GROMACS .gro file of C-alpha atoms in nm:
model
  427
    1MET     CA    1   8.010  14.277   5.832
    2LYS     CA    2   8.094  13.916   5.888
    3THR     CA    3   8.380  13.852   6.129
    4VAL     CA    4   8.554  13.517   6.119
    5ARG     CA    5   8.739  13.393   6.425
    6ARG     CA    6   8.987  13.131   6.326
    7ARG     CA    7   9.246  13.081   6.599
    8THR     CA    8   9.360  13.238   6.922
    9ARG     CA    9   9.614  13.507   6.845
   10LEU     CA   10   9.923  13.595   7.040
   11VAL     CA   11  10.003  13.923   7.204
   12ALA     CA   12  10.323  14.047   7.361
   13LEU     CA   13  10.289  13.980   7.729
   14PRO     CA   14  10.470  14.049   8.053
   15ILE     CA   15  10.561  13.693   8.151
   16CYS     CA   16  10.746  13.606   8.468
   17LEU     CA   17  11.116  13.672   8.450
   18LEU     CA   18  11.191  13.572   8.810
   19ALA     CA   19  11.401  13.280   8.925
   20LEU     CA   20  11.292  12.947   8.784
   21ALA     CA   21  11.176  12.822   9.123
   22ALA     CA   22  10.925  13.106   9.141
   23CYS     CA   23  10.796  13.019   8.795
   24GLY     CA   24  10.714  12.658   8.860
   25GLY     CA   25  11.069  12.527   8.845
   26GLY     CA   26  11.168  12.196   8.693
   27GLY     CA   27  11.119  11.837   8.793
   28SER     CA   28  11.341  11.535   8.823
   29VAL     CA   29  11.363  11.273   8.554
   30ALA     CA   30  11.207  11.031   8.804
   31ASP     CA   31  10.879  11.221   8.765
   32ALA     CA   32  10.858  11.070   8.417
   33THR     CA   33  10.728  10.743   8.570
   34ALA     CA   34  10.457  10.880   8.800
   35THR     CA   35  10.098  10.792   8.709
   36GLY     CA   36   9.760  10.924   8.816
   37PRO     CA   37   9.478  11.156   8.709
   38ILE     CA   38   9.573  11.462   8.504
   39THR     CA   39   9.417  11.775   8.358
   40VAL     CA   40   9.466  11.898   8.002
   41TRP     CA   41   9.367  12.222   7.835
   42LEU     CA   42   9.216  12.247   7.488
   43SER     CA   43   9.181  12.550   7.263
   44ASN     CA   44   8.842  12.721   7.247
   45ASN     CA   45   8.797  12.623   6.880
   46ALA     CA   46   8.468  12.430   6.871
   47GLU     CA   47   8.592  12.156   6.640
   48GLU     CA   48   8.907  12.099   6.845
   49VAL     CA   49   8.707  12.093   7.168
   50ALA     CA   50   8.480  11.826   7.023
   51TRP     CA   51   8.780  11.619   6.911
   52GLY     CA   52   8.949  11.665   7.249
   53LYS     CA   53   8.650  11.551   7.451
   54THR     CA   54   8.608  11.242   7.233
   55MET     CA   55   8.979  11.163   7.263
   56VAL     CA   56   8.965  11.199   7.642
   57ASP     CA   57   8.657  10.978   7.665
   58ALA     CA   58   8.837  10.708   7.467
   59TRP     CA   59   9.140  10.727   7.699
   60ASN     CA   60   8.933  10.730   8.018
   61ALA     CA   61   8.734  10.425   7.913
   62ASP     CA   62   9.051  10.213   7.932
   63HIS     CA   63   9.239  10.397   8.208
   64PRO     CA   64   9.007  10.454   8.507
   65ASP     CA   65   9.301  10.507   8.745
   66GLU     CA   66   9.461  10.766   8.517
   67ALA     CA   67   9.155  10.967   8.424
   68VAL     CA   68   9.198  11.281   8.217
   69THR     CA   69   8.994  11.595   8.277
   70ALA     CA   70   8.974  11.823   7.973
   71GLN     CA   71   8.905  12.195   8.002
   72GLU     CA   72   8.912  12.482   7.757
   73ILE     CA   73   9.193  12.731   7.811
   74PRO     CA   74   9.062  12.991   8.058
   75ALA     CA   75   8.959  13.324   7.914
   76GLY     CA   76   9.221  13.598   7.896
   77LYS     CA   77   9.375  13.853   7.665
   78SER     CA   78   9.545  13.563   7.489
   79SER     CA   79   9.603  13.196   7.556
   80GLU     CA   80   9.974  13.273   7.591
   81GLU     CA   81   9.909  13.524   7.867
   82VAL     CA   82   9.695  13.270   8.051
   83ILE     CA   83   9.958  12.998   8.012
   84GLY     CA   84  10.236  13.229   8.129
   85ALA     CA   85  10.036  13.322   8.438
   86ALA     CA   86   9.967  12.956   8.514
   87ILE     CA   87  10.339  12.877   8.494
   88THR     CA   88  10.410  13.162   8.735
   89ALA     CA   89  10.146  13.037   8.978
   90GLY     CA   90  10.263  12.677   8.947
   91ASN     CA   91   9.916  12.552   8.854
   92ALA     CA   92   9.948  12.485   8.482
   93PRO     CA   93   9.781  12.165   8.362
   94CYS     CA   94   9.985  11.865   8.252
   95LEU     CA   95   9.927  11.917   7.879
   96ILE     CA   96   9.809  12.209   7.667
   97PHE     CA   97   9.687  12.131   7.316
   98ASN     CA   98   9.724  12.487   7.190
   99THR     CA   99  10.086  12.585   7.244
  100SER     CA  100  10.227  12.839   6.999
  101PRO     CA  101  10.582  12.761   6.883
  102ALA     CA  102  10.663  13.132   6.912
  103ALA     CA  103  10.587  13.123   7.286
  104VAL     CA  104  10.785  12.807   7.366
  105PRO     CA  105  11.121  12.984   7.423
  106GLN     CA  106  10.961  13.213   7.682
  107PHE     CA  107  10.774  12.930   7.856
  108GLN     CA  108  11.100  12.735   7.863
  109LYS     CA  109  11.283  13.035   8.008
  110GLN     CA  110  11.023  13.047   8.285
  111GLY     CA  111  11.108  12.687   8.373
  112GLY     CA  112  10.757  12.585   8.282
  113LEU     CA  113  10.815  12.310   8.026
  114VAL     CA  114  10.919  11.946   8.050
  115ALA     CA  115  11.169  11.817   7.793
  116LEU     CA  116  10.994  11.533   7.615
  117ASP     CA  117  11.337  11.375   7.556
  118ASP     CA  118  11.327  11.279   7.927
  119PHE     CA  119  11.083  11.000   7.846
  120ASP     CA  120  11.196  10.663   7.723
  121GLY     CA  121  11.182  10.675   7.343
  122GLY     CA  122  11.056  11.034   7.348
  123THR     CA  123  11.285  11.176   7.083
  124ASP     CA  124  11.241  10.876   6.854
  125TYR     CA  125  10.863  10.900   6.881
  126ILE     CA  126  10.858  11.265   6.780
  127VAL     CA  127  11.098  11.220   6.490
  128GLN     CA  128  10.931  10.907   6.357
  129ARG     CA  129  10.585  11.063   6.374
  130SER     CA  130  10.668  11.403   6.223
  131GLY     CA  131  10.958  11.327   5.991
  132ASP     CA  132  11.194  11.595   5.868
  133VAL     CA  133  10.985  11.890   5.991
  134ALA     CA  134  11.040  11.781   6.352
  135ALA     CA  135  11.388  11.934   6.365
  136GLN     CA  136  11.241  12.285   6.349
  137TYR     CA  137  11.081  12.232   6.689
  138THR     CA  138  11.395  12.160   6.889
  139SER     CA  139  11.509  12.424   7.134
  140THR     CA  140  11.859  12.572   7.146
  141ASP     CA  141  11.971  12.297   7.384
  142GLY     CA  142  11.872  12.037   7.125
  143LYS     CA  143  11.570  11.908   7.320
  144TYR     CA  144  11.200  11.896   7.241
  145TYR     CA  145  10.987  12.104   7.476
  146GLN     CA  146  10.689  12.077   7.239
  147MET     CA  147  10.527  11.799   7.043
  148PRO     CA  148  10.479  11.904   6.679
  149TRP     CA  149  10.104  11.853   6.650
  150LYS     CA  150   9.911  12.022   6.367
  151SER     CA  151   9.967  12.280   6.097
  152ASN     CA  152   9.770  12.502   5.862
  153PRO     CA  153  10.008  12.550   5.566
  154VAL     CA  154   9.907  12.876   5.401
  155MET     CA  155   9.830  12.935   5.033
  156ILE     CA  156   9.670  13.203   4.819
  157PHE     CA  157   9.293  13.165   4.804
  158TYR     CA  158   9.137  13.356   4.515
  159ASN     CA  159   8.778  13.436   4.427
  160LYS     CA  160   8.705  13.278   4.088
  161THR     CA  161   8.396  13.493   4.033
  162LEU     CA  162   8.588  13.817   4.080
  163PHE     CA  163   8.872  13.694   3.861
  164ALA     CA  164   8.628  13.616   3.582
  165GLU     CA  165   8.466  13.960   3.619
  166ALA     CA  166   8.812  14.114   3.574
  167GLY     CA  167   8.868  13.914   3.255
  168LEU     CA  168   9.120  13.680   3.418
  169ASP     CA  169   9.130  13.304   3.376
  170PRO     CA  170   8.962  13.171   3.692
  171ASP     CA  171   9.101  12.821   3.644
  172ASN     CA  172   9.461  12.911   3.565
  173PRO     CA  173   9.524  13.256   3.710
  174PRO     CA  174   9.861  13.425   3.646
  175LEU     CA  175   9.988  13.439   4.005
  176ALA     CA  176  10.306  13.228   4.006
  177THR     CA  177  10.568  13.507   3.994
  178TYR     CA  178  10.592  13.845   4.162
  179ASP     CA  179  10.546  14.021   3.825
  180GLU     CA  180  10.243  13.808   3.736
  181PHE     CA  181  10.090  13.863   4.078
  182LEU     CA  182  10.135  14.239   4.050
  183GLU     CA  183   9.984  14.256   3.701
  184THR     CA  184   9.690  14.039   3.806
  185SER     CA  185   9.638  14.258   4.112
  186ARG     CA  186   9.637  14.572   3.898
  187THR     CA  187   9.378  14.419   3.667
  188LEU     CA  188   9.153  14.318   3.955
  189VAL     CA  189   9.149  14.669   4.102
  190SER     CA  190   9.148  14.874   3.781
  191SER     CA  191   8.862  14.669   3.639
  192GLY     CA  192   8.650  14.740   3.944
  193ALA     CA  193   8.606  14.370   4.016
  194ALA     CA  194   8.748  14.415   4.366
  195ALA     CA  195   8.837  14.710   4.586
  196ALA     CA  196   9.156  14.530   4.691
  197ALA     CA  197   9.354  14.257   4.525
  198ILE     CA  198   9.452  14.115   4.864
  199TYR     CA  199   9.408  14.252   5.215
  200PRO     CA  200   9.663  14.123   5.467
  201ALA     CA  201   9.630  14.293   5.803
  202PRO     CA  202   9.839  14.613   5.788
  203THR     CA  203   9.852  14.638   6.166
  204SER     CA  204  10.166  14.616   6.378
  205GLU     CA  205  10.106  14.305   6.591
  206PHE     CA  206  10.416  14.088   6.578
  207PHE     CA  207  10.239  13.783   6.436
  208GLN     CA  208  10.101  13.962   6.129
  209SER     CA  209  10.422  13.902   5.933
  210TRP     CA  210  10.338  13.532   5.937
  211PHE     CA  211  10.062  13.605   5.686
  212ASP     CA  212  10.231  13.842   5.442
  213PHE     CA  213  10.612  13.847   5.444
  214TYR     CA  214  10.700  13.509   5.591
  215PRO     CA  215  10.517  13.270   5.355
  216LEU     CA  216  10.674  13.437   5.051
  217TYR     CA  217  11.015  13.444   5.216
  218ALA     CA  218  10.990  13.073   5.302
  219ALA     CA  219  10.895  12.997   4.942
  220ALA     CA  220  11.169  13.210   4.785
  221THR     CA  221  11.438  13.053   5.006
  222GLN     CA  222  11.298  12.698   5.007
  223GLY     CA  223  11.240  12.698   5.379
  224THR     CA  224  11.483  12.941   5.542
  225GLN     CA  225  11.368  13.064   5.883
  226LEU     CA  226  11.377  13.429   5.986
  227VAL     CA  227  11.671  13.352   6.218
  228GLU     CA  228  11.915  13.065   6.174
  229ASP     CA  229  12.231  12.986   6.372
  230GLY     CA  230  12.166  13.291   6.587
  231LYS     CA  231  12.165  13.534   6.295
  232ALA     CA  232  11.891  13.710   6.099
  233THR     CA  233  11.859  13.577   5.745
  234PHE     CA  234  11.600  13.808   5.593
  235ALA     CA  235  11.819  14.104   5.491
  236GLY     CA  236  11.961  13.922   5.188
  237ASP     CA  237  11.843  13.955   4.831
  238GLU     CA  238  11.545  13.720   4.871
  239GLY     CA  239  11.407  13.897   5.175
  240LYS     CA  240  11.450  14.240   5.021
  241ALA     CA  241  11.275  14.122   4.705
  242VAL     CA  242  10.978  14.003   4.912
  243ALA     CA  243  10.970  14.338   5.094
  244ASP     CA  244  10.982  14.529   4.765
  245PHE     CA  245  10.700  14.316   4.625
  246TRP     CA  246  10.473  14.395   4.918
  247HIS     CA  247  10.580  14.760   4.918
  248THR     CA  248  10.462  14.786   4.557
  249MET     CA  249  10.131  14.626   4.651
  250TYR     CA  250  10.076  14.889   4.921
  251ASP     CA  251  10.221  15.180   4.727
  252GLU     CA  252   9.986  15.120   4.433
  253GLY     CA  253   9.682  15.068   4.653
  254LEU     CA  254   9.647  14.703   4.558
  255ALA     CA  255   9.668  14.611   4.928
  256PRO     CA  256   9.508  14.875   5.155
  257GLN     CA  257   9.690  15.039   5.443
  258GLU     CA  258   9.377  15.065   5.659
  259LYS     CA  259   9.260  14.790   5.893
  260TYR     CA  260   8.951  14.605   5.774
  261ASN     CA  261   8.697  14.519   6.043
  262GLY     CA  262   8.567  14.192   5.912
  263ASP     CA  263   8.672  13.925   5.665
  264SER     CA  264   8.767  14.104   5.344
  265PHE     CA  265   8.771  13.785   5.137
  266ALA     CA  266   8.435  13.654   5.258
  267ASP     CA  267   8.285  14.001   5.206
  268GLY     CA  268   8.412  14.024   4.847
  269VAL     CA  269   8.621  14.332   4.925
  270ALA     CA  270   8.947  14.149   4.845
  271ALA     CA  271   8.988  13.905   4.560
  272MET     CA  272   9.258  13.704   4.740
  273ALA     CA  273   9.367  13.598   5.089
  274ILE     CA  274   9.657  13.412   5.248
  275VAL     CA  275   9.497  13.132   5.448
  276GLY     CA  276   9.527  12.768   5.547
  277PRO     CA  277   9.294  12.467   5.522
  278TRP     CA  278   9.084  12.597   5.812
  279ALA     CA  279   8.938  12.839   5.554
  280ILE     CA  280   8.774  12.576   5.334
  281PRO     CA  281   8.449  12.546   5.535
  282VAL     CA  282   8.459  12.915   5.628
  283TYR     CA  283   8.453  13.019   5.261
  284ALA     CA  284   8.196  12.763   5.150
  285ASP     CA  285   7.987  13.044   4.996
  286VAL     CA  286   8.279  13.169   4.783
  287GLU     CA  287   8.374  13.005   4.455
  288TRP     CA  288   8.743  12.987   4.538
  289GLY     CA  289   9.061  12.840   4.400
  290ALA     CA  290   9.397  12.793   4.571
  291VAL     CA  291   9.753  12.837   4.446
  292PRO     CA  292  10.092  12.851   4.620
  293VAL     CA  293  10.231  13.188   4.721
  294PRO     CA  294  10.427  13.357   4.441
  295THR     CA  295  10.802  13.323   4.400
  296PRO     CA  296  11.043  13.542   4.201
  297ASP     CA  297  11.054  13.312   3.897
  298GLY     CA  298  10.755  13.083   3.943
  299MET     CA  299  10.892  12.787   4.138
  300PRO     CA  300  10.727  12.446   4.078
  301MET     CA  301  10.467  12.352   4.336
  302GLU     CA  302  10.664  12.049   4.456
  303GLU     CA  303  10.954  12.274   4.559
  304ILE     CA  304  10.758  12.545   4.737
  305HIS     CA  305  10.769  12.586   5.114
  306THR     CA  306  10.524  12.791   5.314
  307PHE     CA  307  10.452  12.906   5.669
  308SER     CA  308  10.320  12.630   5.894
  309ASP     CA  309  10.079  12.825   6.117
  310ALA     CA  310  10.119  12.536   6.362
  311LYS     CA  311   9.997  12.477   6.714
  312ASN     CA  312  10.169  12.216   6.928
  313VAL     CA  313  10.133  12.028   7.256
  314ALA     CA  314  10.356  12.097   7.555
  315MET     CA  315  10.390  11.930   7.895
  316PHE     CA  316  10.427  12.159   8.195
  317THR     CA  317  10.647  12.120   8.501
  318ALA     CA  318  10.354  12.163   8.740
  319CYS     CA  319  10.240  11.818   8.626
  320GLU     CA  320  10.270  11.561   8.905
  321TYR     CA  321  10.184  11.253   8.701
  322ARG     CA  322  10.413  11.289   8.406
  323GLY     CA  323  10.413  10.921   8.319
  324THR     CA  324  10.041  10.941   8.252
  325ALA     CA  325  10.079  11.270   8.068
  326TRP     CA  326  10.337  11.119   7.832
  327GLU     CA  327  10.115  10.820   7.755
  328VAL     CA  328   9.817  11.050   7.694
  329LEU     CA  329  10.031  11.265   7.465
  330LYS     CA  330  10.128  10.962   7.259
  331PHE     CA  331   9.767  10.841   7.253
  332ALA     CA  332   9.643  11.183   7.139
  333THR     CA  333   9.899  11.194   6.856
  334SER     CA  334   9.855  10.834   6.746
  335GLU     CA  335   9.761  10.751   6.389
  336GLU     CA  336   9.402  10.691   6.496
  337GLN     CA  337   9.366  11.018   6.687
  338ASP     CA  338   9.550  11.221   6.422
  339GLY     CA  339   9.299  11.086   6.172
  340ALA     CA  340   9.013  11.186   6.399
  341LEU     CA  341   9.162  11.536   6.432
  342LEU     CA  342   9.190  11.563   6.054
  343GLU     CA  343   8.828  11.455   6.011
  344ALA     CA  344   8.703  11.693   6.280
  345THR     CA  345   8.900  12.006   6.193
  346GLY     CA  346   9.055  11.977   5.844
  347GLN     CA  347   9.388  12.079   5.997
  348MET     CA  348   9.698  11.886   5.902
  349PRO     CA  349   9.855  11.662   6.167
  350LEU     CA  350  10.233  11.712   6.164
  351ARG     CA  351  10.284  11.354   6.054
  352ALA     CA  352  10.519  11.219   5.787
  353ASP     CA  353  10.354  11.092   5.466
  354LEU     CA  354  10.022  11.247   5.560
  355GLY     CA  355   9.849  11.180   5.229
  356ALA     CA  356   9.955  10.816   5.221
  357THR     CA  357   9.851  10.766   5.583
  358TYR     CA  358   9.493  10.886   5.526
  359PRO     CA  359   9.417  10.813   5.159
  360ASP     CA  360   9.044  10.767   5.217
  361TYR     CA  361   9.010  11.110   5.377
  362PHE     CA  362   9.186  11.292   5.096
  363SER     CA  363   9.000  11.093   4.832
  364ALA     CA  364   8.673  11.203   4.988
  365ASN     CA  365   8.798  11.560   5.052
  366PRO     CA  366   9.011  11.651   4.749
  367ASP     CA  367   9.021  12.022   4.836
  368TYR     CA  368   9.252  11.937   5.125
  369THR     CA  369   9.501  11.732   4.922
  370VAL     CA  370   9.723  12.022   4.823
  371PHE     CA  371   9.754  12.123   5.188
  372ALA     CA  372   9.867  11.771   5.276
  373GLU     CA  373  10.138  11.802   5.010
  374LEU     CA  374  10.253  12.133   5.156
  375ALA     CA  375  10.243  12.004   5.515
  376GLY     CA  376  10.576  11.832   5.462
  377ARG     CA  377  10.736  12.157   5.342
  378THR     CA  378  10.637  12.399   5.611
  379THR     CA  379  10.864  12.660   5.767
  380GLU     CA  380  10.822  12.731   6.137
  381VAL     CA  381  10.906  13.039   6.339
  382PRO     CA  382  11.262  13.009   6.474
  383ASN     CA  383  11.290  12.858   6.820
  384VAL     CA  384  11.524  13.119   6.967
  385ALA     CA  385  11.551  13.341   7.271
  386ASN     CA  386  11.335  13.654   7.267
  387SER     CA  387  11.122  13.509   6.988
  388ILE     CA  388  10.827  13.743   7.031
  389GLU     CA  389  11.049  14.051   7.067
  390ILE     CA  390  11.234  13.946   6.751
  391TRP     CA  391  10.911  13.926   6.554
  392GLN     CA  392  10.794  14.260   6.693
  393THR     CA  393  11.124  14.422   6.593
  394PHE     CA  394  11.083  14.284   6.244
  395ARG     CA  395  10.720  14.393   6.222
  396ASN     CA  396  10.798  14.747   6.331
  397ALA     CA  397  11.056  14.783   6.055
  398TYR     CA  398  10.825  14.616   5.802
  399SER     CA  399  10.528  14.837   5.890
  400GLN     CA  400  10.731  15.157   5.868
  401SER     CA  401  10.897  15.077   5.537
  402VAL     CA  402  10.680  14.829   5.348
  403VAL     CA  403  10.327  14.912   5.457
  404PHE     CA  404  10.351  15.289   5.503
  405GLY     CA  405  10.655  15.377   5.293
  406ASN     CA  406  10.814  15.595   5.561
  407ALA     CA  407  11.159  15.435   5.528
  408ASP     CA  408  11.369  15.265   5.263
  409THR     CA  409  11.288  14.894   5.266
  410ALA     CA  410  11.647  14.773   5.228
  411THR     CA  411  11.775  15.002   5.504
  412ALA     CA  412  11.489  14.905   5.734
  413LEU     CA  413  11.559  14.535   5.692
  414ASP     CA  414  11.933  14.585   5.746
  415ASP     CA  415  11.870  14.778   6.067
  416ALA     CA  416  11.618  14.522   6.189
  417ALA     CA  417  11.864  14.241   6.119
  418THR     CA  418  12.129  14.410   6.333
  419ALA     CA  419  11.886  14.451   6.623
  420ILE     CA  420  11.759  14.094   6.587
  421ASP     CA  421  12.111  13.949   6.585
  422ALA     CA  422  12.160  14.107   6.926
  423LEU     CA  423  11.829  13.972   7.058
  424ALA     CA  424  11.892  13.621   6.926
  425GLY     CA  425  12.233  13.617   7.095
  426GLN     CA  426  12.086  13.673   7.441
  427SER     CA  427  11.998  13.387   7.673
   0.00000   0.00000   0.00000
């Protein structure tokens, strides 16, 4: 079976909880002016590595006294585990171009991150580049410890061939509402066109809810995060409706409860998948279409929000030459370099007016246009204390009630909300 590796996943990890000085500590604002050679880490995604090396070569050609050395993130159970260990040891690089927003609160708690607001014009640069979505990336103290960098807004990919075999319209599939999606799913499976209508991972890792529950919840609420103002939001009517929708999918066998070892969409086992623009070249052999995730009443496309699936850039307190690091960060997120990233990876730079900024790219690559439209309406994971534990608490309740039907969905969400309120209230 074909296995597709798309991005480094997160795992819960035992990160340093010692005093900040033992975890790399902080630095003075004066460090923001120091210049000299720096090291940056890139993800191990081949396209991003190629972009990163080209970007670094362009910087180094004009800055011989502030040369950048680019390395891939060292191997480990997850990039987050490696980064956490580097913070503890005090040897993190200056910049990491693969920082998960979910891990930022923990890295900040370790004392490992530099507030980008410390740099002259730092806040204005971030806000002007990213627009309204930037606010989601502030920490609880109101500062930016991450540069919003790139997103993969998720949609429903569907296999046009399998839809046609099931007698469904492959060009205008009925998938806009929960009821339509359920009926279409029943038709796909009962007709024998596909073994599964859709096959989100039924496993219990905390991040899996980003690819089943969360996109639909973001759409139904027009961008509400899982936690806002220190309180869980998902136990209201919209969240319970999303949970009931997915529970029906599992209960009727339209979404399997067993883990699939491979790519169910590429293998033709599932007729649909929840994916971002990274999937376009991956599924080149599938005749696919893309639609927004369903909403209760079929919300217009221009109003729909979705999960961002973003990765950002952070500066680390072990960095000696922060003045250079800040200039490199701005260079790497400039209009020119964002365009190069888009060309190299097909991922959406978190930049305001993306489509208008790169009209030639989207004219030549029309499949990506809808993702550019969604990029301005993405919903991020909440930047709160105990972020990973919060998502794991939610996933445990979701798995027990929605996936396996061993608890009432409404009660499970209520109980999870109570536990998450307590976690979000901790420092």
